[in-house]
Amino acid sequence: MKTSSDKIVSPMSETFAPGAPLSLIGICLDSDTRGLLKVFTDSTPMVRVRVHLNDYYLSDRESPSEWLGNPPPDVCMVDFDADRRKAVALAERIHSSAPETAIFAVSNQADSELILQAMRSGCSEYLVKPMDRDEMLNALARVSGRRKEKKDQYNAQVMAFIGAKGGCGVTTVATQLGALLAHSYSRKTLLVDLHPYSGDAALYLGLTKHKYNSFDLIDSADRLDADFLQSFVIKHSSGLEVIPAPEGEEAARSVSPPAMARTLEFLRARYELILVDLPVGLSEQNLEMVRQADQVYIVSVAEVSALRNVARQIDYFGRHDIRMDRIRVVVNRYQKRAAITDAQIEKAIRRQIFWKVPNQYPQVVKTIHGGDPISQLSSSEVMRNLTGWAGLVGNKREEKRDAKEAKKEGRGILGIWGR
């Protein structure tokens, strides 16, 4: 939450997205605040006050749509000084009935507990009287930016990676594939490490400094916006964005499936591709992510125990109504002359192998040690192999575009990659 006591580096650090003016409703604002608001709105064409209301409208007989209007306003500015208890109740009601409306609390009190109370009631901004013009401008610009962001939303493909057992190289595959997709195919790509502790995705990419983690993100599912998300994201030189796992000294953590689903819905709208590095195991957390994923890659090695676990995982997913066409088996550290043949592997797992990553351990260790998979593109057999896999995913954007063009020209659509 932003308050007028937050330091602003520049009075124009936020800018309005182009488009229709923001609509605003004032509720129980005092005369001084109304006057300042009028001066502000008269000076910018990007905000228009729809109406001033002098009641907190808490009667159950009236629906919020009756006094908010349809569509609801972009912003409700609520005075918290006239009656804080009623203001809190009103903010909760607006947030519940019109979640797209931003609620600005206005008060002459800047106590941290009162700010937290307003945040919990659904307010996204807390402006201290007398309102500062630059603070008001920045607050409204954030609303404008979120409105533009909603128009420009993606609908990410989600790829979940899970190991048949520990040590199969899931994190190596996910990090290197993600870096390739971001760098070589310019896809807006996110990697989320969902290991409850000691996840290595950030480490494998040479990203060792971070404050927050994936479990903190999911815990904040109800408060997420684009600005807040940036607190959790760390960026690799390839362009890949990463949300790391908790550090090793933290106790193992779990998250509720509904919170995970809400978080993933939020992330889908902001990326083209999301790769999720899952811990080994058949937990409720993993099952929820598998349900949400568009593709699920079970990463194994050509060993009897690992292949047995692959078969068990597939059976488990089948019993929980996971579509089998989403499940794909990847054999890592593959050797052509291994003791277990391809035919034996496919018989054991009762399906074809989707992808085989060659066994080039020294090259992989070198890539991990450097934290930069892209630098190994030409020299590493593993990276050349993964580039082929990335091509199947990264080129789908072009296929979708070509398919749309073909449809417009009446040539039909073949091979569209849908969710």
Coordinates of C-alpha atoms in Angstrom, one line a residue:
M1 CA 0.0 0.0 0.0
K2 CA 1.2 3.5 -0.8
T3 CA 0.9 6.4 1.6
S4 CA 1.6 10.1 1.2
S5 CA 4.6 9.6 3.6
D6 CA 6.4 7.3 1.1
K7 CA 9.3 9.1 -0.6
I8 CA 8.7 9.8 -4.3
V9 CA 11.9 10.2 -6.3
S10 CA 10.3 12.3 -8.9
P11 CA 6.8 14.0 -8.9
M12 CA 6.2 12.4 -12.3
S13 CA 7.6 9.0 -11.4
E14 CA 4.2 7.6 -12.5
T15 CA 2.5 8.5 -15.8
F16 CA -1.0 8.0 -17.0
A17 CA -1.7 5.3 -19.6
P18 CA -3.5 6.7 -22.7
G19 CA -7.2 6.1 -22.8
A20 CA -10.5 7.4 -21.4
P21 CA -10.3 9.5 -18.2
L22 CA -10.5 7.7 -14.9
S23 CA -13.9 8.0 -13.2
L24 CA -13.9 8.9 -9.4
I25 CA -16.6 8.9 -6.7
G26 CA -16.0 10.8 -3.5
I27 CA -17.6 9.5 -0.3
C28 CA -18.1 11.6 2.8
L29 CA -15.1 13.9 1.9
D30 CA -14.7 17.0 4.0
S31 CA -14.9 20.4 2.3
D32 CA -11.1 21.0 2.2
T33 CA -10.4 17.6 0.5
R34 CA -13.2 18.3 -2.0
G35 CA -11.6 21.6 -2.8
L36 CA -8.2 20.1 -3.3
L37 CA -9.7 17.4 -5.5
K38 CA -11.5 20.0 -7.6
V39 CA -8.2 21.9 -8.2
F40 CA -6.5 18.7 -9.1
T41 CA -9.1 17.4 -11.5
D42 CA -9.4 20.9 -13.2
S43 CA -5.7 20.7 -13.9
T44 CA -5.7 17.3 -15.6
P45 CA -8.0 15.8 -18.3
M46 CA -7.2 12.3 -17.1
V47 CA -9.6 12.2 -14.1
R48 CA -13.3 13.1 -13.8
V49 CA -15.3 13.2 -10.6
R50 CA -18.6 11.4 -11.3
V51 CA -20.3 12.4 -8.0
H52 CA -19.8 13.2 -4.4
L53 CA -21.8 11.2 -1.9
N54 CA -22.5 12.2 1.7
D55 CA -23.5 8.8 3.1
Y56 CA -21.6 5.6 3.8
Y57 CA -24.5 3.6 2.4
L58 CA -24.3 0.6 4.7
S59 CA -28.0 -0.4 4.5
D60 CA -28.5 -4.0 3.4
R61 CA -31.5 -2.9 1.4
E62 CA -29.4 -1.0 -1.1
S63 CA -27.0 -2.8 -3.5
P64 CA -23.7 -1.0 -4.0
S65 CA -24.4 -0.9 -7.8
E66 CA -27.4 1.5 -7.0
W67 CA -25.0 4.2 -5.7
L68 CA -21.8 3.3 -7.4
G69 CA -23.4 3.1 -10.8
N70 CA -22.9 0.7 -13.7
P71 CA -20.2 0.4 -14.7
P72 CA -18.7 1.1 -11.2
P73 CA -16.1 3.9 -11.0
D74 CA -12.4 3.4 -11.4
V75 CA -11.7 5.0 -8.0
C76 CA -13.7 5.5 -4.8
M77 CA -12.1 8.0 -2.5
V78 CA -13.4 7.4 1.1
D79 CA -12.9 9.8 4.0
F80 CA -11.9 7.7 7.0
D81 CA -12.1 10.5 9.5
A82 CA -15.9 11.2 9.6
D83 CA -16.6 7.7 10.9
R84 CA -13.7 5.2 10.7
R85 CA -15.9 2.2 11.6
K86 CA -18.4 2.9 8.9
A87 CA -15.6 3.7 6.4
V88 CA -13.9 0.4 7.0
A89 CA -17.2 -1.4 6.6
L90 CA -17.9 0.5 3.4
A91 CA -14.5 -0.2 1.9
E92 CA -15.0 -3.9 2.6
R93 CA -18.4 -3.8 0.8
I94 CA -17.0 -2.0 -2.2
H95 CA -14.1 -4.3 -2.5
S96 CA -16.4 -7.3 -2.4
S97 CA -19.0 -6.1 -4.8
A98 CA -16.7 -4.1 -7.2
P99 CA -13.2 -5.6 -7.0
E100 CA -12.0 -3.7 -10.0
T101 CA -12.6 -0.4 -8.3
A102 CA -9.6 1.0 -6.5
I103 CA -10.4 2.4 -3.0
F104 CA -8.4 5.4 -1.7
A105 CA -8.6 6.0 2.0
V106 CA -8.2 9.7 3.0
S107 CA -7.3 10.6 6.6
N108 CA -5.4 13.1 8.7
Q109 CA -4.0 10.2 10.7
A110 CA -0.9 8.3 9.5
D111 CA -0.6 5.7 12.3
S112 CA 0.7 2.4 10.9
E113 CA -2.1 0.4 12.6
L114 CA -4.8 2.6 11.0
I115 CA -3.1 2.2 7.6
L116 CA -3.0 -1.6 8.0
Q117 CA -6.7 -1.5 9.0
A118 CA -7.5 0.3 5.8
M119 CA -5.4 -2.1 3.7
R120 CA -7.2 -5.1 5.2
S121 CA -10.5 -3.5 4.3
G122 CA -9.6 -3.4 0.7
C123 CA -8.0 0.0 0.2
S124 CA -5.1 0.2 -2.3
E125 CA -3.9 3.7 -1.3
Y126 CA -3.8 5.7 1.9
L127 CA -3.6 9.5 1.3
V128 CA -2.9 11.7 4.3
K129 CA -4.6 15.1 4.5
P130 CA -4.0 17.7 3.2
M131 CA -3.6 15.6 0.0
D132 CA -0.3 16.3 -1.9
R133 CA -0.8 16.8 -5.6
D134 CA 2.1 14.6 -6.6
E135 CA 1.0 11.8 -4.3
M136 CA -2.5 12.0 -5.8
L137 CA -1.1 12.0 -9.3
N138 CA 1.0 8.9 -8.6
A139 CA -1.8 7.0 -6.9
L140 CA -4.2 7.6 -9.9
A141 CA -1.4 6.8 -12.4
R142 CA -1.1 3.4 -10.7
V143 CA -4.8 2.8 -11.3
S144 CA -4.5 3.9 -14.9
G145 CA -1.5 1.6 -15.4
R146 CA -3.4 -1.4 -14.0
R147 CA -6.3 -0.6 -16.3
K148 CA -4.0 -0.5 -19.3
E149 CA -2.3 -3.7 -18.1
K150 CA -5.6 -5.5 -18.0
K151 CA -6.2 -4.6 -21.7
D152 CA -2.7 -5.9 -22.6
Q153 CA -2.9 -9.1 -20.7
Y154 CA -1.4 -12.4 -21.8
N155 CA -2.8 -15.8 -21.3
A156 CA 0.3 -17.9 -20.3
Q157 CA 0.9 -21.5 -21.1
V158 CA 1.9 -23.2 -17.8
M159 CA 4.5 -25.9 -17.9
A160 CA 5.0 -27.9 -14.7
F161 CA 8.2 -30.0 -14.1
I162 CA 8.3 -32.8 -11.6
G163 CA 11.0 -35.4 -11.0
A164 CA 10.4 -39.2 -10.9
K165 CA 12.7 -39.1 -7.9
G166 CA 15.3 -36.8 -6.4
G167 CA 18.4 -36.1 -8.5
C168 CA 16.8 -36.5 -12.0
G169 CA 17.8 -33.0 -13.0
V170 CA 14.4 -31.2 -13.0
T171 CA 15.8 -27.8 -12.0
T172 CA 18.6 -28.0 -14.6
V173 CA 16.1 -28.7 -17.3
A174 CA 13.6 -26.1 -16.2
T175 CA 16.2 -23.3 -15.7
Q176 CA 18.0 -23.9 -19.0
L177 CA 14.8 -24.3 -21.0
G178 CA 13.4 -21.1 -19.5
A179 CA 16.5 -19.1 -20.3
L180 CA 16.3 -20.3 -23.9
L181 CA 12.7 -19.4 -24.3
A182 CA 13.3 -15.9 -22.9
H183 CA 16.5 -15.2 -24.9
S184 CA 16.3 -17.1 -28.2
Y185 CA 12.5 -16.7 -28.7
S186 CA 11.9 -13.4 -26.9
R187 CA 9.0 -14.9 -24.9
K188 CA 8.0 -13.2 -21.7
T189 CA 8.8 -16.1 -19.5
L190 CA 8.6 -16.7 -15.7
L191 CA 10.1 -19.6 -13.7
V192 CA 8.6 -20.3 -10.3
D193 CA 10.5 -22.5 -7.9
L194 CA 7.9 -24.2 -5.6
H195 CA 10.3 -26.3 -3.5
P196 CA 9.3 -25.7 0.1
Y197 CA 12.9 -25.2 1.1
S198 CA 16.3 -25.3 -0.5
G199 CA 15.1 -24.8 -4.1
D200 CA 18.0 -24.3 -6.5
A201 CA 16.5 -22.6 -9.5
A202 CA 17.8 -19.1 -8.7
L203 CA 21.2 -20.5 -7.7
Y204 CA 21.6 -22.4 -11.0
L205 CA 21.1 -19.1 -12.8
G206 CA 23.6 -17.3 -10.6
L207 CA 20.9 -15.2 -8.9
T208 CA 21.8 -15.3 -5.2
K209 CA 20.2 -12.0 -3.9
H210 CA 16.5 -12.0 -3.2
K211 CA 14.3 -10.9 -0.4
Y212 CA 11.0 -12.7 -1.0
N213 CA 10.1 -16.1 -2.4
S214 CA 7.3 -18.1 -4.1
F215 CA 5.5 -19.0 -0.9
D216 CA 5.4 -15.4 0.2
L217 CA 3.9 -14.6 -3.2
I218 CA 1.1 -17.2 -2.8
D219 CA 0.5 -16.0 0.8
S220 CA -0.2 -12.6 -0.7
A221 CA -2.6 -13.9 -3.4
D222 CA -5.4 -11.5 -2.4
R223 CA -3.2 -8.4 -2.5
L224 CA -1.3 -8.9 -5.8
D225 CA -0.9 -6.2 -8.4
A226 CA 1.8 -5.5 -11.0
D227 CA 3.8 -3.2 -8.7
F228 CA 3.7 -5.7 -5.8
L229 CA 4.7 -8.6 -8.1
Q230 CA 8.0 -6.8 -8.9
S231 CA 9.0 -7.3 -5.2
F232 CA 9.2 -11.0 -5.8
V233 CA 10.8 -11.2 -9.2
I234 CA 14.5 -11.4 -9.9
K235 CA 15.7 -11.1 -13.5
H236 CA 18.4 -13.2 -15.3
S237 CA 20.5 -11.8 -18.1
S238 CA 18.7 -14.0 -20.6
G239 CA 15.5 -12.1 -19.9
L240 CA 14.0 -15.0 -17.8
E241 CA 12.2 -13.8 -14.7
V242 CA 12.4 -16.0 -11.6
I243 CA 10.5 -16.2 -8.3
P244 CA 12.8 -18.3 -6.1
A245 CA 12.1 -20.9 -3.4
P246 CA 12.5 -20.1 0.3
E247 CA 16.0 -20.2 1.7
G248 CA 17.2 -23.4 3.3
E249 CA 17.1 -22.1 6.9
E250 CA 13.4 -21.5 6.7
A251 CA 11.0 -24.3 7.9
A252 CA 9.3 -26.2 5.2
R253 CA 6.1 -24.4 4.1
S254 CA 2.9 -25.4 2.4
V255 CA 0.2 -23.3 0.7
S256 CA -3.5 -23.8 0.2
P257 CA -4.6 -25.0 -3.3
P258 CA -7.1 -22.1 -3.7
A259 CA -4.4 -19.6 -3.0
M260 CA -2.1 -21.3 -5.5
A261 CA -4.9 -21.2 -8.1
R262 CA -5.5 -17.5 -7.6
T263 CA -1.8 -16.7 -7.8
L264 CA -1.4 -18.7 -11.0
E265 CA -4.5 -16.9 -12.5
F266 CA -2.8 -13.6 -11.7
L267 CA 0.5 -14.6 -13.2
R268 CA -1.1 -16.1 -16.4
A269 CA -2.2 -12.6 -17.4
R270 CA 1.3 -11.2 -17.2
Y271 CA 3.4 -13.8 -19.0
E272 CA 3.4 -15.8 -22.2
L273 CA 5.1 -18.8 -20.6
I274 CA 5.3 -20.0 -17.0
L275 CA 7.6 -22.8 -16.0
V276 CA 7.1 -24.3 -12.5
D277 CA 9.8 -26.3 -10.8
L278 CA 7.9 -28.7 -8.4
P279 CA 9.4 -30.8 -5.6
V280 CA 9.3 -34.6 -5.8
G281 CA 6.2 -36.2 -4.3
L282 CA 2.5 -36.6 -4.8
S283 CA 1.2 -33.9 -2.5
E284 CA -2.0 -31.8 -2.6
Q285 CA 0.2 -28.8 -3.6
N286 CA 1.7 -30.6 -6.5
L287 CA -1.6 -32.1 -7.6
E288 CA -3.2 -28.6 -7.7
M289 CA -0.4 -27.3 -9.8
V290 CA -0.7 -30.3 -12.2
R291 CA -4.4 -29.6 -12.5
Q292 CA -3.7 -26.0 -13.4
A293 CA -0.8 -26.7 -15.8
D294 CA -1.2 -27.0 -19.6
Q295 CA 1.7 -29.4 -19.9
V296 CA 3.2 -31.6 -17.2
Y297 CA 6.7 -32.9 -17.7
I298 CA 7.8 -35.9 -15.6
V299 CA 11.6 -35.9 -15.7
S300 CA 13.2 -39.2 -15.2
V301 CA 16.5 -41.1 -15.8
A302 CA 16.8 -44.6 -17.3
E303 CA 16.9 -46.4 -14.0
V304 CA 14.4 -49.1 -12.8
S305 CA 13.4 -47.2 -9.6
A306 CA 12.8 -43.9 -11.4
L307 CA 10.8 -45.5 -14.2
R308 CA 8.7 -47.4 -11.7
N309 CA 7.9 -44.0 -10.0
V310 CA 7.0 -42.5 -13.4
A311 CA 4.4 -45.2 -13.9
R312 CA 3.1 -44.6 -10.3
Q313 CA 2.8 -40.9 -10.9
I314 CA 0.9 -41.3 -14.2
D315 CA -1.5 -43.7 -12.4
Y316 CA -2.0 -41.3 -9.6
F317 CA -2.7 -38.4 -11.9
G318 CA -5.2 -40.6 -13.8
R319 CA -7.0 -41.4 -10.6
H320 CA -7.4 -37.7 -10.0
D321 CA -8.9 -37.0 -13.4
I322 CA -5.8 -35.3 -14.9
R323 CA -6.0 -35.5 -18.7
M324 CA -3.3 -37.9 -19.9
D325 CA -2.6 -35.8 -23.0
R326 CA -1.0 -33.2 -20.7
I327 CA 1.5 -35.7 -19.3
R328 CA 4.8 -35.9 -21.0
V329 CA 7.8 -38.0 -20.0
V330 CA 11.4 -36.6 -20.4
V331 CA 14.4 -38.9 -20.0
N332 CA 17.3 -36.9 -18.7
R333 CA 21.0 -38.0 -19.0
Y334 CA 20.0 -40.2 -21.9
Q335 CA 22.6 -42.6 -23.4
K336 CA 22.0 -44.5 -26.7
R337 CA 23.8 -47.6 -25.4
A338 CA 22.2 -47.7 -22.0
A339 CA 21.4 -50.9 -20.2
I340 CA 17.7 -50.1 -20.5
T341 CA 16.5 -49.5 -24.1
D342 CA 13.9 -47.0 -25.3
A343 CA 11.5 -49.8 -26.0
Q344 CA 11.8 -51.1 -22.4
I345 CA 11.4 -47.6 -21.0
E346 CA 8.2 -47.0 -23.0
K347 CA 6.8 -50.4 -22.0
A348 CA 7.4 -49.6 -18.3
I349 CA 5.8 -46.2 -18.5
R350 CA 3.1 -47.2 -21.0
R351 CA 3.7 -44.3 -23.3
Q352 CA 6.2 -42.8 -25.7
I353 CA 9.2 -40.8 -24.5
F354 CA 8.5 -37.1 -25.2
W355 CA 12.1 -35.9 -25.1
K356 CA 15.6 -37.3 -24.5
V357 CA 18.2 -35.0 -23.0
P358 CA 21.8 -36.3 -23.6
N359 CA 24.1 -37.3 -20.8
Q360 CA 26.8 -34.5 -20.9
Y361 CA 27.5 -34.1 -17.2
P362 CA 30.7 -31.9 -17.5
Q363 CA 28.9 -29.5 -19.8
V364 CA 25.9 -29.2 -17.5
V365 CA 28.1 -28.6 -14.4
K366 CA 29.9 -25.9 -16.4
T367 CA 26.7 -24.2 -17.3
I368 CA 25.4 -24.3 -13.7
H369 CA 28.7 -23.0 -12.3
G370 CA 28.6 -20.0 -14.7
G371 CA 24.9 -19.3 -14.1
D372 CA 24.5 -18.4 -17.8
P373 CA 23.1 -21.2 -20.1
I374 CA 23.0 -18.8 -23.1
S375 CA 26.8 -18.6 -23.2
Q376 CA 26.9 -22.3 -23.8
L377 CA 24.5 -22.4 -26.8
S378 CA 27.1 -23.2 -29.5
S379 CA 29.5 -25.5 -27.5
S380 CA 27.1 -27.6 -25.3
E381 CA 25.4 -30.6 -26.8
V382 CA 22.8 -30.4 -24.0
M383 CA 22.0 -26.8 -24.9
R384 CA 21.7 -27.6 -28.5
N385 CA 19.3 -30.4 -27.6
L386 CA 17.2 -28.1 -25.3
T387 CA 17.2 -25.5 -28.0
G388 CA 15.2 -28.0 -30.2
W389 CA 12.7 -28.5 -27.3
A390 CA 12.5 -24.7 -26.8
G391 CA 11.8 -24.4 -30.5
L392 CA 8.7 -26.5 -30.2
V393 CA 7.3 -24.1 -27.5
G394 CA 8.8 -20.8 -28.6
N395 CA 7.6 -21.0 -32.2
K396 CA 4.0 -21.6 -31.2
R397 CA 3.4 -17.8 -31.1
E398 CA 4.2 -17.6 -34.8
E399 CA 2.0 -20.6 -35.5
K400 CA -0.9 -19.0 -33.7
R401 CA -0.4 -15.8 -35.7
D402 CA -0.2 -17.6 -39.0
A403 CA -3.3 -19.6 -38.1
K404 CA -5.2 -16.4 -37.5
E405 CA -4.1 -14.9 -40.7
A406 CA -5.0 -18.1 -42.6
K407 CA -8.5 -18.0 -41.0
K408 CA -8.9 -14.4 -42.2
E409 CA -7.9 -15.4 -45.7
G410 CA -10.2 -18.4 -45.7
R411 CA -7.4 -21.0 -45.9
G412 CA -8.4 -22.9 -42.8
I413 CA -6.5 -23.7 -39.6
L414 CA -4.2 -26.6 -39.0
G415 CA -2.2 -27.5 -35.9
I416 CA -3.2 -24.6 -33.6
W417 CA -1.6 -25.0 -30.2
G418 CA -4.4 -24.4 -27.8
R419 CA -4.6 -24.7 -24.1

